[in-house]
Amino acid sequence: MKGALFDLDGVLTDTARYHFTAWKALIQKHFQLELPASLEAQTKGVSRQDSLRAILTYLNLDVSTSEFAELAAEKNELYKESLATLSSQDILPGIANLLADLKAHQVKIALASASQNGPFILAKLQLTAYFDAIVDPTKVAHGKPAPDIYLAAASALDLAPSECVGFEDAVAGITAINSAQAVSIGIGSANELTQADKLFASTQDLDYNLIEQVWQAKHLAKN
């Protein structure tokens, strides 16, 4: 195992709730409509543009290309404002230890998040120094569940995807990791993340040695 590819929301820190709160405020302001909690799953782990498309489709709303861009930009500003108090105290349990263990074993680390705010959030969390590469999601052709961002993350580390493990808390992300042919580490519900190579109930349970064993087992099985 030479590379570790991380999603951000729900893996390094819990910013997912801020995303949906921003979407709800945006839709209420412009359309005087409420978003049901059930819609949050469709906006989890995907790009801002794909989230907005899902929301507009659900509400049966049509907007022009320029209005779409303005709504997406305004949502991002609402989201960033809500992150003003984000700090290292908001790193999810177990993540700092895992990143330190990965570094101690000379495993390269990349961020493979659909969020365009990745560098900003890593800086707020004081985690930037751990990361050898941060993929710009605007530079990949297709968002999750397509494998593009994980392929780009492995490439940025000068590694093959098969030399890497990926960490995700969303179905779209696990699908993307598997399609990239990296080893998928799921964090969350066993009912949702059934396709993960290894599932941990929470970030606090993540263990470097166990993750290495999972990678070794899958690598040997392929060969």
Tab-separated table of C-alpha atoms in Angstrom:
chain	number	residue	atom	x	y	z
A	1	MET	CA	0.000	0.000	0.000
A	2	LYS	CA	1.671	3.176	-1.211
A	3	GLY	CA	-1.151	5.712	-1.444
A	4	ALA	CA	-4.165	6.866	0.572
A	5	LEU	CA	-6.888	8.826	-1.224
A	6	PHE	CA	-9.331	10.718	0.967
A	7	ASP	CA	-12.781	12.125	0.487
A	8	LEU	CA	-13.360	15.170	2.701
A	9	ASP	CA	-16.954	15.628	3.906
A	10	GLY	CA	-17.834	12.941	6.425
A	11	VAL	CA	-14.319	11.483	6.369
A	12	LEU	CA	-11.892	14.165	7.534
A	13	THR	CA	-14.513	16.431	9.067
A	14	ASP	CA	-18.285	16.614	9.225
A	15	THR	CA	-19.094	19.496	6.899
A	16	ALA	CA	-21.891	17.684	5.077
A	17	ARG	CA	-24.528	19.229	7.332
A	18	TYR	CA	-23.297	22.707	6.396
A	19	HIS	CA	-23.780	21.895	2.712
A	20	PHE	CA	-27.421	20.940	3.032
A	21	THR	CA	-28.167	23.841	5.374
A	22	ALA	CA	-26.782	26.168	2.698
A	23	TRP	CA	-28.891	24.512	-0.005
A	24	LYS	CA	-32.017	24.838	2.126
A	25	ALA	CA	-31.370	28.531	2.765
A	26	LEU	CA	-30.721	29.169	-0.930
A	27	ILE	CA	-33.903	27.447	-2.117
A	28	GLN	CA	-36.008	29.154	0.538
A	29	LYS	CA	-34.626	32.562	-0.435
A	30	HIS	CA	-35.088	32.246	-4.199
A	31	PHE	CA	-38.081	29.913	-4.558
A	32	GLN	CA	-39.788	29.969	-1.137
A	33	LEU	CA	-39.686	26.181	-1.075
A	34	GLU	CA	-38.576	23.696	1.571
A	35	LEU	CA	-36.149	20.850	0.954
A	36	PRO	CA	-37.008	17.573	2.702
A	37	ALA	CA	-34.326	15.870	4.777
A	38	SER	CA	-34.640	12.834	2.510
A	39	LEU	CA	-33.066	14.805	-0.354
A	40	GLU	CA	-29.775	15.259	1.500
A	41	ALA	CA	-28.570	11.793	0.464
A	42	GLN	CA	-28.726	12.807	-3.213
A	43	THR	CA	-26.402	15.764	-2.553
A	44	LYS	CA	-23.881	13.814	-0.505
A	45	GLY	CA	-20.465	13.139	-2.012
A	46	VAL	CA	-21.196	14.716	-5.396
A	47	SER	CA	-20.228	18.031	-6.947
A	48	ARG	CA	-21.966	21.339	-6.279
A	49	GLN	CA	-23.351	21.358	-9.815
A	50	ASP	CA	-24.672	17.797	-9.578
A	51	SER	CA	-26.224	18.605	-6.187
A	52	LEU	CA	-28.005	21.622	-7.638
A	53	ARG	CA	-29.244	19.588	-10.606
A	54	ALA	CA	-30.662	16.964	-8.254
A	55	ILE	CA	-32.408	19.632	-6.191
A	56	LEU	CA	-33.880	21.443	-9.199
A	57	THR	CA	-35.054	18.142	-10.689
A	58	TYR	CA	-36.710	17.151	-7.419
A	59	LEU	CA	-38.493	20.510	-7.216
A	60	ASN	CA	-39.335	20.440	-10.934
A	61	LEU	CA	-37.674	23.825	-11.468
A	62	ASP	CA	-36.052	25.135	-14.644
A	63	VAL	CA	-33.444	27.894	-14.581
A	64	SER	CA	-31.230	29.434	-17.240
A	65	THR	CA	-27.535	28.604	-17.526
A	66	SER	CA	-26.590	31.945	-16.011
A	67	GLU	CA	-29.090	31.543	-13.147
A	68	PHE	CA	-27.731	28.063	-12.482
A	69	ALA	CA	-24.179	29.411	-12.200
A	70	GLU	CA	-25.332	32.242	-9.918
A	71	LEU	CA	-27.217	29.862	-7.627
A	72	ALA	CA	-24.218	27.524	-7.374
A	73	ALA	CA	-21.887	30.429	-6.579
A	74	GLU	CA	-24.241	31.882	-3.975
A	75	LYS	CA	-24.612	28.511	-2.277
A	76	ASN	CA	-20.829	28.249	-2.042
A	77	GLU	CA	-20.609	31.631	-0.341
A	78	LEU	CA	-23.288	30.610	2.170
A	79	TYR	CA	-21.384	27.399	2.814
A	80	LYS	CA	-18.026	29.124	3.277
A	81	GLU	CA	-19.559	31.629	5.688
A	82	SER	CA	-20.814	28.740	7.817
A	83	LEU	CA	-17.259	27.368	8.016
A	84	ALA	CA	-15.829	30.507	9.594
A	85	THR	CA	-15.362	28.800	12.964
A	86	LEU	CA	-13.983	25.512	11.570
A	87	SER	CA	-10.721	24.494	13.268
A	88	SER	CA	-8.553	21.496	14.128
A	89	GLN	CA	-11.105	20.716	16.837
A	90	ASP	CA	-13.467	19.673	14.027
A	91	ILE	CA	-11.251	16.873	12.697
A	92	LEU	CA	-13.214	13.659	13.069
A	93	PRO	CA	-12.016	11.221	15.767
A	94	GLY	CA	-9.196	8.919	14.671
A	95	ILE	CA	-8.279	10.845	11.525
A	96	ALA	CA	-5.245	12.687	12.906
A	97	ASN	CA	-3.781	9.417	14.203
A	98	LEU	CA	-4.416	7.659	10.896
A	99	LEU	CA	-2.771	10.428	8.882
A	100	ALA	CA	0.240	10.312	11.206
A	101	ASP	CA	0.476	6.518	10.838
A	102	LEU	CA	0.278	6.776	7.044
A	103	LYS	CA	3.099	9.324	7.023
A	104	ALA	CA	5.180	7.181	9.378
A	105	HIS	CA	4.890	4.318	6.876
A	106	GLN	CA	5.805	6.555	3.914
A	107	VAL	CA	2.317	6.254	2.401
A	108	LYS	CA	1.552	9.202	0.134
A	109	ILE	CA	-1.728	11.028	0.771
A	110	ALA	CA	-4.068	12.822	-1.646
A	111	LEU	CA	-7.405	14.586	-1.348
A	112	ALA	CA	-10.028	13.311	-3.801
A	113	SER	CA	-13.023	15.426	-2.877
A	114	ALA	CA	-15.828	16.779	-5.026
A	115	SER	CA	-15.612	19.955	-2.945
A	116	GLN	CA	-13.890	22.902	-4.599
A	117	ASN	CA	-13.232	24.191	-1.073
A	118	GLY	CA	-10.824	21.356	-0.258
A	119	PRO	CA	-7.674	23.495	0.162
A	120	PHE	CA	-9.591	26.054	2.259
A	121	ILE	CA	-11.015	23.381	4.569
A	122	LEU	CA	-7.705	21.523	4.960
A	123	ALA	CA	-6.086	24.806	5.969
A	124	LYS	CA	-8.826	25.507	8.529
A	125	LEU	CA	-8.356	22.003	9.955
A	126	GLN	CA	-4.563	22.464	9.950
A	127	LEU	CA	-4.136	19.262	7.918
A	128	THR	CA	-2.575	20.650	4.741
A	129	ALA	CA	0.943	19.454	5.603
A	130	TYR	CA	-0.186	15.811	5.545
A	131	PHE	CA	-1.318	15.965	1.916
A	132	ASP	CA	1.049	15.356	-0.982
A	133	ALA	CA	-1.610	16.241	-3.565
A	134	ILE	CA	-5.048	17.851	-3.781
A	135	VAL	CA	-7.115	17.110	-6.870
A	136	ASP	CA	-8.991	20.049	-8.389
A	137	PRO	CA	-12.475	18.576	-9.020
A	138	THR	CA	-13.111	21.107	-11.784
A	139	LYS	CA	-10.299	19.517	-13.818
A	140	VAL	CA	-11.803	16.025	-13.996
A	141	ALA	CA	-14.283	15.162	-16.721
A	142	HIS	CA	-16.841	13.309	-14.621
A	143	GLY	CA	-17.761	13.531	-10.954
A	144	LYS	CA	-18.423	10.636	-8.590
A	145	PRO	CA	-19.643	7.900	-9.013
A	146	ALA	CA	-17.330	7.966	-12.054
A	147	PRO	CA	-13.747	7.024	-11.085
A	148	ASP	CA	-12.110	10.125	-12.586
A	149	ILE	CA	-11.200	11.942	-9.365
A	150	TYR	CA	-9.637	8.831	-7.824
A	151	LEU	CA	-7.703	8.095	-10.995
A	152	ALA	CA	-6.468	11.701	-10.923
A	153	ALA	CA	-5.539	11.429	-7.235
A	154	ALA	CA	-3.466	8.285	-7.776
A	155	SER	CA	-1.816	9.876	-10.809
A	156	ALA	CA	-0.989	13.003	-8.789
A	157	LEU	CA	0.906	10.750	-6.365
A	158	ASP	CA	2.626	9.011	-9.302
A	159	LEU	CA	1.000	5.741	-8.293
A	160	ALA	CA	-1.274	3.164	-9.887
A	161	PRO	CA	-4.777	3.093	-8.361
A	162	SER	CA	-4.173	-0.547	-7.368
A	163	GLU	CA	-1.389	0.676	-5.059
A	164	CYS	CA	-3.859	2.866	-3.181
A	165	VAL	CA	-6.738	2.738	-0.739
A	166	GLY	CA	-9.589	5.227	-0.850
A	167	PHE	CA	-11.688	6.462	2.069
A	168	GLU	CA	-15.361	7.347	1.588
A	169	ASP	CA	-18.618	7.705	3.492
A	170	ALA	CA	-20.964	7.899	0.484
A	171	VAL	CA	-22.200	5.289	-1.986
A	172	ALA	CA	-21.126	7.415	-4.962
A	173	GLY	CA	-17.602	7.590	-3.565
A	174	ILE	CA	-17.282	3.861	-2.883
A	175	THR	CA	-18.471	3.202	-6.444
A	176	ALA	CA	-15.840	5.634	-7.738
A	177	ILE	CA	-13.022	3.971	-5.762
A	178	ASN	CA	-14.045	0.492	-6.905
A	179	SER	CA	-14.298	1.638	-10.522
A	180	ALA	CA	-10.789	3.084	-10.246
A	181	GLN	CA	-9.663	-0.349	-8.990
A	182	ALA	CA	-8.276	0.975	-5.730
A	183	VAL	CA	-9.177	-0.668	-2.410
A	184	SER	CA	-12.311	0.924	-0.955
A	185	ILE	CA	-12.584	1.729	2.753
A	186	GLY	CA	-16.118	2.687	3.736
A	187	ILE	CA	-17.008	4.685	6.827
A	188	GLY	CA	-20.597	4.501	7.974
A	189	SER	CA	-23.674	2.337	7.595
A	190	ALA	CA	-23.388	-1.310	6.601
A	191	ASN	CA	-26.802	-0.989	4.970
A	192	GLU	CA	-25.573	1.657	2.524
A	193	LEU	CA	-21.906	0.934	1.870
A	194	THR	CA	-22.276	-2.722	0.959
A	195	GLN	CA	-19.774	-2.520	-1.917
A	196	ALA	CA	-16.844	-1.352	0.223
A	197	ASP	CA	-13.883	-3.737	0.486
A	198	LYS	CA	-13.765	-2.962	4.193
A	199	LEU	CA	-16.281	-1.082	6.316
A	200	PHE	CA	-15.654	0.804	9.546
A	201	ALA	CA	-18.593	2.066	11.589
A	202	SER	CA	-16.844	5.378	12.301
A	203	THR	CA	-13.574	7.196	11.708
A	204	GLN	CA	-12.604	6.404	15.288
A	205	ASP	CA	-12.352	2.719	14.328
A	206	LEU	CA	-9.894	3.273	11.463
A	207	ASP	CA	-6.711	1.289	12.015
A	208	TYR	CA	-3.605	1.507	9.822
A	209	ASN	CA	-2.527	-2.119	10.300
A	210	LEU	CA	-5.976	-3.487	9.506
A	211	ILE	CA	-6.257	-1.286	6.414
A	212	GLU	CA	-2.853	-2.506	5.238
A	213	GLN	CA	-4.018	-6.109	5.712
A	214	VAL	CA	-7.154	-5.429	3.646
A	215	TRP	CA	-5.016	-3.983	0.849
A	216	GLN	CA	-2.625	-6.955	1.005
A	217	ALA	CA	-5.494	-9.451	0.879
A	218	LYS	CA	-7.099	-7.845	-2.163
A	219	HIS	CA	-3.732	-7.451	-3.888
A	220	LEU	CA	-2.939	-11.144	-3.374
A	221	ALA	CA	-6.422	-12.168	-4.538
A	222	LYS	CA	-5.904	-10.281	-7.811
A	223	ASN	CA	-2.594	-12.003	-8.397
